[in-house]
Structures are given as C-alpha cells and as structure tokens.
Short mmCIF file of C-alpha atoms in Angstrom, two decimals:
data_model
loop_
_atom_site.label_atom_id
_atom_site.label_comp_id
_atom_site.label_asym_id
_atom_site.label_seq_id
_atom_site.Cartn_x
_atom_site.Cartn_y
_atom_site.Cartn_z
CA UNK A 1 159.43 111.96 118.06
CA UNK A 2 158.50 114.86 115.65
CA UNK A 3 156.20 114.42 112.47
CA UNK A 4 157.69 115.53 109.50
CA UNK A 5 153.65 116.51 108.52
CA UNK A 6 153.77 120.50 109.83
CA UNK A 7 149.94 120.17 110.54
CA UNK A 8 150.79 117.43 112.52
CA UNK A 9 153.63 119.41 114.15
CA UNK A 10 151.46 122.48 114.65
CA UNK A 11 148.36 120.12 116.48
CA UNK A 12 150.74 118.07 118.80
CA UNK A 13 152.98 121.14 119.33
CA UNK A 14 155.76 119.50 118.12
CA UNK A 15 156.11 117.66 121.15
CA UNK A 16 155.87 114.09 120.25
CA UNK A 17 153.00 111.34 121.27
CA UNK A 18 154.44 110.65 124.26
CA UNK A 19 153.99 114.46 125.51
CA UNK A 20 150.08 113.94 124.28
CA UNK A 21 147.75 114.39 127.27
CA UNK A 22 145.99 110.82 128.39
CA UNK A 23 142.82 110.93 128.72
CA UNK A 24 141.40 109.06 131.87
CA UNK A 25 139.28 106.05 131.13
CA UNK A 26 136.65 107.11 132.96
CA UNK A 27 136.11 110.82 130.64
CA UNK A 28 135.83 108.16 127.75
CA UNK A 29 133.90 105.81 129.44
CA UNK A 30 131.52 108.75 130.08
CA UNK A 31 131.46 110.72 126.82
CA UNK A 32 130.49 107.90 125.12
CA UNK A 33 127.76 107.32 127.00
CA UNK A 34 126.62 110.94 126.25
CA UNK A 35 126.79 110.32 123.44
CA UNK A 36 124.90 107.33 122.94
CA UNK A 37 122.16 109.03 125.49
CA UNK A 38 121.73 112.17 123.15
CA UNK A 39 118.98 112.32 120.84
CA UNK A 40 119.05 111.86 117.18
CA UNK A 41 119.99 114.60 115.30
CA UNK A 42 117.21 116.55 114.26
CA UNK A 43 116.37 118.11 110.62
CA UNK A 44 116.67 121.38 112.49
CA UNK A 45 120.44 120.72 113.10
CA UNK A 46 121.61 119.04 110.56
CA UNK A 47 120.02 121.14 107.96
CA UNK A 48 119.34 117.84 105.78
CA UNK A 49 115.75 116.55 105.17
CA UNK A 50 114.29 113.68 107.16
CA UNK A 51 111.74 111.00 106.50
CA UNK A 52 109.39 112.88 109.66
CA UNK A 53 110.06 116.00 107.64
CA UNK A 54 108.39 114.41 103.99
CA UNK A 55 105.67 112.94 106.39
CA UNK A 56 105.29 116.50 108.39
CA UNK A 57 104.94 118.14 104.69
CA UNK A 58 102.73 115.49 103.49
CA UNK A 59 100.65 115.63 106.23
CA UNK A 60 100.49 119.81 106.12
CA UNK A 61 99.39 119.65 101.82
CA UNK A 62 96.57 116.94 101.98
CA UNK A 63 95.38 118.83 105.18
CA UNK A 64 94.94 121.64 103.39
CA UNK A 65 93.36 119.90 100.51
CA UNK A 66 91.22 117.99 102.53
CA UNK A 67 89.97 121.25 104.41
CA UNK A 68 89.40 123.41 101.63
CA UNK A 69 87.67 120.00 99.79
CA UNK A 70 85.52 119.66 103.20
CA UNK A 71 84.07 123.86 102.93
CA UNK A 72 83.47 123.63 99.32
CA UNK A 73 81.41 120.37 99.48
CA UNK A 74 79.30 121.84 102.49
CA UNK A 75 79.15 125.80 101.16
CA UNK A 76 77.98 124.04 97.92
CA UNK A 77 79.67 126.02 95.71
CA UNK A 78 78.32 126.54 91.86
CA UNK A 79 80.27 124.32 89.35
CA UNK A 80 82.27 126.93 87.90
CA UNK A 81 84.33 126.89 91.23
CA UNK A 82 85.03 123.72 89.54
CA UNK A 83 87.08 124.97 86.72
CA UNK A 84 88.59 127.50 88.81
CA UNK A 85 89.80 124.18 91.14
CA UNK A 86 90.85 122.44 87.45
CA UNK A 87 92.85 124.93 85.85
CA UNK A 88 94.34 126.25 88.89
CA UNK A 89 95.02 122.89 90.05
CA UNK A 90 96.43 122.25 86.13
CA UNK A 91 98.78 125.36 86.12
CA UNK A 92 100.28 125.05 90.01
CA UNK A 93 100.77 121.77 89.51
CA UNK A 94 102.88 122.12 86.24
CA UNK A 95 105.10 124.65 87.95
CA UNK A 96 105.61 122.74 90.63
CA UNK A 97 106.57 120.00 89.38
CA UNK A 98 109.24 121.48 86.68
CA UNK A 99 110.31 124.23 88.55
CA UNK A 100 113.93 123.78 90.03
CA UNK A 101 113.18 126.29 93.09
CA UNK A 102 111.31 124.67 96.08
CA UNK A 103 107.98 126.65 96.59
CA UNK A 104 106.11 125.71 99.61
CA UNK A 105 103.69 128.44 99.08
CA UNK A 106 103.09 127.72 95.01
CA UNK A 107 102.44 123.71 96.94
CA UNK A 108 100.15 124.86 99.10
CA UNK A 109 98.64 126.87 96.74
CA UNK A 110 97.91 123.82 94.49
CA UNK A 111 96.60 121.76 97.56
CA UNK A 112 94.25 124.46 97.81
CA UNK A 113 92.80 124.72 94.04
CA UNK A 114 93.16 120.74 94.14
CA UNK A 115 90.80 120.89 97.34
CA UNK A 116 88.57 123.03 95.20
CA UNK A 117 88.28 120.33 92.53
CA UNK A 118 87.89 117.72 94.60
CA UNK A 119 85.31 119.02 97.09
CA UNK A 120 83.15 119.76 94.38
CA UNK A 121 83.47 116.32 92.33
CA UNK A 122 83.06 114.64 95.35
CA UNK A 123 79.68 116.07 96.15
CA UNK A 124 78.37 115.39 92.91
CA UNK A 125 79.06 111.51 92.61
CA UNK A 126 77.71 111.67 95.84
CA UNK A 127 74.39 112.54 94.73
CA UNK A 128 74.32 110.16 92.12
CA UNK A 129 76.14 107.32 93.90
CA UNK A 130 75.15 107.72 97.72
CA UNK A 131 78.38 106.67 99.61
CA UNK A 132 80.83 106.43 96.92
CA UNK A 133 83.09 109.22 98.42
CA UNK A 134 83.53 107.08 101.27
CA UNK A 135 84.16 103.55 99.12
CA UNK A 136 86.75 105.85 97.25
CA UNK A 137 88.57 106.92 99.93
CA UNK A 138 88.46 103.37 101.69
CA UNK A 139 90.33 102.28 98.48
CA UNK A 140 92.69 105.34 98.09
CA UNK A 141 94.04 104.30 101.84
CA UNK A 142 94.05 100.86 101.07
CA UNK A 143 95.90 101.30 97.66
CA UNK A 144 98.48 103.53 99.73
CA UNK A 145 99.33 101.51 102.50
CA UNK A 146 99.45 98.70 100.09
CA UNK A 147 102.07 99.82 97.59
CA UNK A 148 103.90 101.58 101.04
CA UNK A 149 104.17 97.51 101.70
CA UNK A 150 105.21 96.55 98.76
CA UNK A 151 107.85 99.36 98.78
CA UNK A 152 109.18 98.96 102.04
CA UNK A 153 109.44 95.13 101.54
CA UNK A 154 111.54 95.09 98.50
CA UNK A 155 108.88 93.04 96.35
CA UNK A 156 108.64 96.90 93.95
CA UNK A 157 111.31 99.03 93.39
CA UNK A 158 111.85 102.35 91.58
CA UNK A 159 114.39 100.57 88.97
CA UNK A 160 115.53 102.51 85.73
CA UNK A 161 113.10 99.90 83.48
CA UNK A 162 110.18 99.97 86.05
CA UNK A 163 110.62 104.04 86.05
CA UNK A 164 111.26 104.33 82.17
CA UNK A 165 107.82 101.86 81.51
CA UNK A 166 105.66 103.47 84.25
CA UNK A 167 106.42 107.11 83.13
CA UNK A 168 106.07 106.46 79.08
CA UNK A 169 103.00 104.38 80.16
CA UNK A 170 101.53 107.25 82.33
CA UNK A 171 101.96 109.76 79.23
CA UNK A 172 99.70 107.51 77.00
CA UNK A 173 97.69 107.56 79.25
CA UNK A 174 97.43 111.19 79.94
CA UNK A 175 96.99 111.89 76.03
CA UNK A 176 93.71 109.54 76.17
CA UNK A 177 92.66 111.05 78.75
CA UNK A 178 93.13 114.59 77.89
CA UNK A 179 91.42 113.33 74.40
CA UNK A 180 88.60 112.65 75.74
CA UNK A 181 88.21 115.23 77.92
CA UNK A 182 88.76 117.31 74.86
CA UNK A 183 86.14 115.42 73.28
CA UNK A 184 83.38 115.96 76.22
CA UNK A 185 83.84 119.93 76.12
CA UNK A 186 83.27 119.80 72.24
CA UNK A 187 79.94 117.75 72.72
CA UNK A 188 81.29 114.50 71.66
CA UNK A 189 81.42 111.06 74.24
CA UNK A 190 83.70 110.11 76.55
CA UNK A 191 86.25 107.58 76.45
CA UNK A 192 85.12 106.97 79.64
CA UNK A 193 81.90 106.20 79.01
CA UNK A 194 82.39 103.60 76.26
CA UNK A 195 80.58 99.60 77.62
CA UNK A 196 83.91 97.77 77.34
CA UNK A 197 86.92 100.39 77.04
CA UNK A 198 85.64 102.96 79.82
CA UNK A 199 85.94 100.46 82.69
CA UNK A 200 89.48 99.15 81.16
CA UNK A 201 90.76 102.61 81.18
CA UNK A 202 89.76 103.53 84.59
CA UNK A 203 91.17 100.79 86.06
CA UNK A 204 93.99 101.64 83.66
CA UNK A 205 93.78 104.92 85.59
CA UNK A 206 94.25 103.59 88.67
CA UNK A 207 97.04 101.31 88.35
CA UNK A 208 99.20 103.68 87.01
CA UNK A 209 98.57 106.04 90.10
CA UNK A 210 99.08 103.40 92.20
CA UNK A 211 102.40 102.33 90.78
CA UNK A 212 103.44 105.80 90.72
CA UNK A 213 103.41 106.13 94.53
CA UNK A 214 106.71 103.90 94.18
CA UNK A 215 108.65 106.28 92.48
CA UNK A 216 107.68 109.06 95.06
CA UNK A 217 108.61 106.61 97.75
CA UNK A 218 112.09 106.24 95.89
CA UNK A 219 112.15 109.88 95.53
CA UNK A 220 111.83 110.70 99.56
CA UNK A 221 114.03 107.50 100.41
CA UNK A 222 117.05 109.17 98.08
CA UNK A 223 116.48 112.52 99.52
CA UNK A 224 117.19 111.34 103.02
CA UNK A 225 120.01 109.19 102.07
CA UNK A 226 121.45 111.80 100.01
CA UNK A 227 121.31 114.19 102.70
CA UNK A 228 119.31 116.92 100.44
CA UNK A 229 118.46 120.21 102.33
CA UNK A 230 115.87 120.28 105.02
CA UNK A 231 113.59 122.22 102.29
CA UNK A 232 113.58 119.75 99.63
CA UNK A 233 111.03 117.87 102.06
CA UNK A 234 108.49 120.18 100.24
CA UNK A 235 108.62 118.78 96.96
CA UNK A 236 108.96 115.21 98.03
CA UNK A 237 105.47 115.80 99.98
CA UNK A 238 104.35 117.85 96.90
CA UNK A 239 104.89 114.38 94.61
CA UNK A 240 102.87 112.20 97.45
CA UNK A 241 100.36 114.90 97.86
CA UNK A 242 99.98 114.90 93.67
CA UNK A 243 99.77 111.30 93.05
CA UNK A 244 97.58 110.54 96.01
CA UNK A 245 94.66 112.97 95.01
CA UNK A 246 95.31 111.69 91.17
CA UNK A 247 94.48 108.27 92.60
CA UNK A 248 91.58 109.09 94.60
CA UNK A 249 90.28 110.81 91.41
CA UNK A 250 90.57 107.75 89.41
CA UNK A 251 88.91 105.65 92.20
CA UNK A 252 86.25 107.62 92.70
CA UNK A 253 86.16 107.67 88.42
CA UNK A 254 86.22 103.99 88.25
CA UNK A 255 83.71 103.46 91.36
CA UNK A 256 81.20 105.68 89.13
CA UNK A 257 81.68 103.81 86.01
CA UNK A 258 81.37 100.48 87.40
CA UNK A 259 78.17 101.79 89.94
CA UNK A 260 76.82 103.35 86.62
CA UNK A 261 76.70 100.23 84.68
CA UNK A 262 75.15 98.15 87.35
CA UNK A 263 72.22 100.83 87.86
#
C-alpha cells in the first residue's frame, strides 16, 4: 500500500509497510540497552549550558577572587589599591551585568578588582576585630547553603512579586548606601555608624543579599531548562559570584558594627 504523502513515498521507496525491513528483536533489545548504558550528554555535545557548567564557572570567578584577595592581604598593599579594587570592581561589574554579550574575560576581570577590594578590607577589620574575617565567612557559607535549601525545597521562589519587591527594595537600598558613602568622602558620618539605624541597615544589607541569591538560583535553573548556549554559564556564575562577595561584604560590615558597639 502506497502513501499518498511523497516524503513518505520517497523514505519507504514506495514500496509499502509490508516491504519495510524487520528489525530482529534482539538489535532492539540491544540498542536500547546502549543506549541506556551511554553517558549523559555532556555540555560539550549538546552545546546547551549545564548546572556542572554554572558550578564549573562559579567555582573558576570566586577562585580567582579569592586568590587575588589572599596576595593582596599578605603583600599588604597601600589603601589606594583599595580604590583601584572599588572602582574597578564598580565599572566591570556594571558592564557585566547590562551588557547583552557574554564576556568571560570582562568576569574575570571583575573577580580580580573585586579580589582587590576585598583582600584589602578584609585585612583591615582584621586588625581591629581579630577573627572577624573568619566569623564572616562562616556566615557567608552558612547564609548560602541556607537560601540553596530553601531554594531547592520550594519554601522561596523567584516569583514575579518576590522579584519585583526584592529588586525595588535592593535599589533603596543601594541609594542609602551610596548616600552615605557619599557622605563619608565629604567628611560627614556614616549611615552606618548611627547607635540605632547603622545596625538596622546592615542587617538590612544582608538580607537583601541573601534573598538575592534566589533569583540567581532561578536564573541558572531557567538557563538549563531553557537549553541556553553552553556560554551563557558565564553570566549565570558572574550573578552568584556578584551577590556572594556583596554578601560577604555586608557580613563582614554588620560583624564590625555590632563588634564595634560591644567594645
């Protein structure tokens, strides 16, 4: 019997289903189990982005932070390197997160000036606070893993109100901050540094880089379930990489602030 469909003609060669070839049951019986042996399909040839990929990327930007953060805390570098880690830091990080080309190299650039910044800050609550780096970082893990929980068990997602809140939340808070940072390089006080309102605000601080690390969650989850290109695994681990050294910076703020009123 002939298929009035031509491509159907042309792929049986017009001879009918009962001129198709049978295939033993063994050849099934075995290609299936080839196939269930194989291994999962890679990043490398699929072309699409994997959640080992975001971690792989992740992993490669905080390394570099942390390595760079490691030298400058031990060469003891004068605090202008500390601007030079701010700005930088300010400026990568602004065209990396707007621009609509992945950069791996503009990323690791910006792990590197963020390194910088934090290598230096580090050291100097240090000598103030003896062993705060290490309470701060304690907390930054714990806070990760925590909201990774949280994430992963459905009790927060990255819904269009929790986004919308978090983000025009975040913003106000950025324009405080940015105020009073403002107001420090002018010779005026810190918000910061205010009895009741400093603490409030660092803790402030803190949950909103916390919360934050839901939406990049979100972000990596879509990517993989989109299928996005293998290279948009950059920017996902760019986001992590951002919000995770904003939240260790608002620990290690808060830790200060609260050590600082108890001295």
């Amino acid at each position: 019997m002939n298929s009035s469909n031509p491509i159907l003609n042309r792929a049986y060669g017009k001879r009918g289903y009962a001129a198709m070839e049978t295939i033993p049951q063994s050849r099934v019986e075995d290609n299936l189990e080839e196939a269930y042996n194989a291994p999962a399909a890679s990043s490398l040839r699929t072309g699409r982005m994997t959640m080992d990929d975001v971690v792989a990327r992740t992993g490669i930007l905080l390394g570099i932070a942390v390595i760079v953060g490691a030298a400058s805390w031990y060469l003891n570098l004068p605090s202008s390197f500390l601007f030079i880690g701010l700005i930088g830091g300010l400026v990568t990080g602004l065209i990396g997160a707007f621009s609509k080309t992945v950069r791996p190299a503009l990323y690791m650039t910006y792990a590197v000036f963020q390194g910088l910044l934090m290598g230096i800050l580090s050291r100097t609550f240090e000598l103030f606070y003896p062993g705060i780096v290490q309470q701060a970082v304690v907390a930054t893990v714990a806070a990760f893993v925590g909201m990774l929980f949280l994430y992963k068990s459905g009790r927060l997602r990255a819904t269009p109100k929790f986004t919308k809140v978090l983000i025009g939340a975040t913003l106000g808070y950025l324009v405080l901050a940015m105020g009073s940072l403002i107001s420090v390089l002018l010779g005026g006080g810190s918000l910061y540094s205010l009895s009741v309102f400093g603490p409030m605000l660092a803790m402030a601080g803190v949950a909103l880089a916390s919360f934050f690390l839901i939406l990049d969650f979100d972000q990596a989850e879509q990517g993989v379930r989109m299928g996005l290109p293998q290279e948009e695994s950059w920017r996902a681990g760019f986001g992590l990489v951002m919000t995770v050294i904003w939240l260790y910076l608002e620990i290690l703020r808060l830790l200060a602030i609260l050590r600082g009123g108890n001295d």
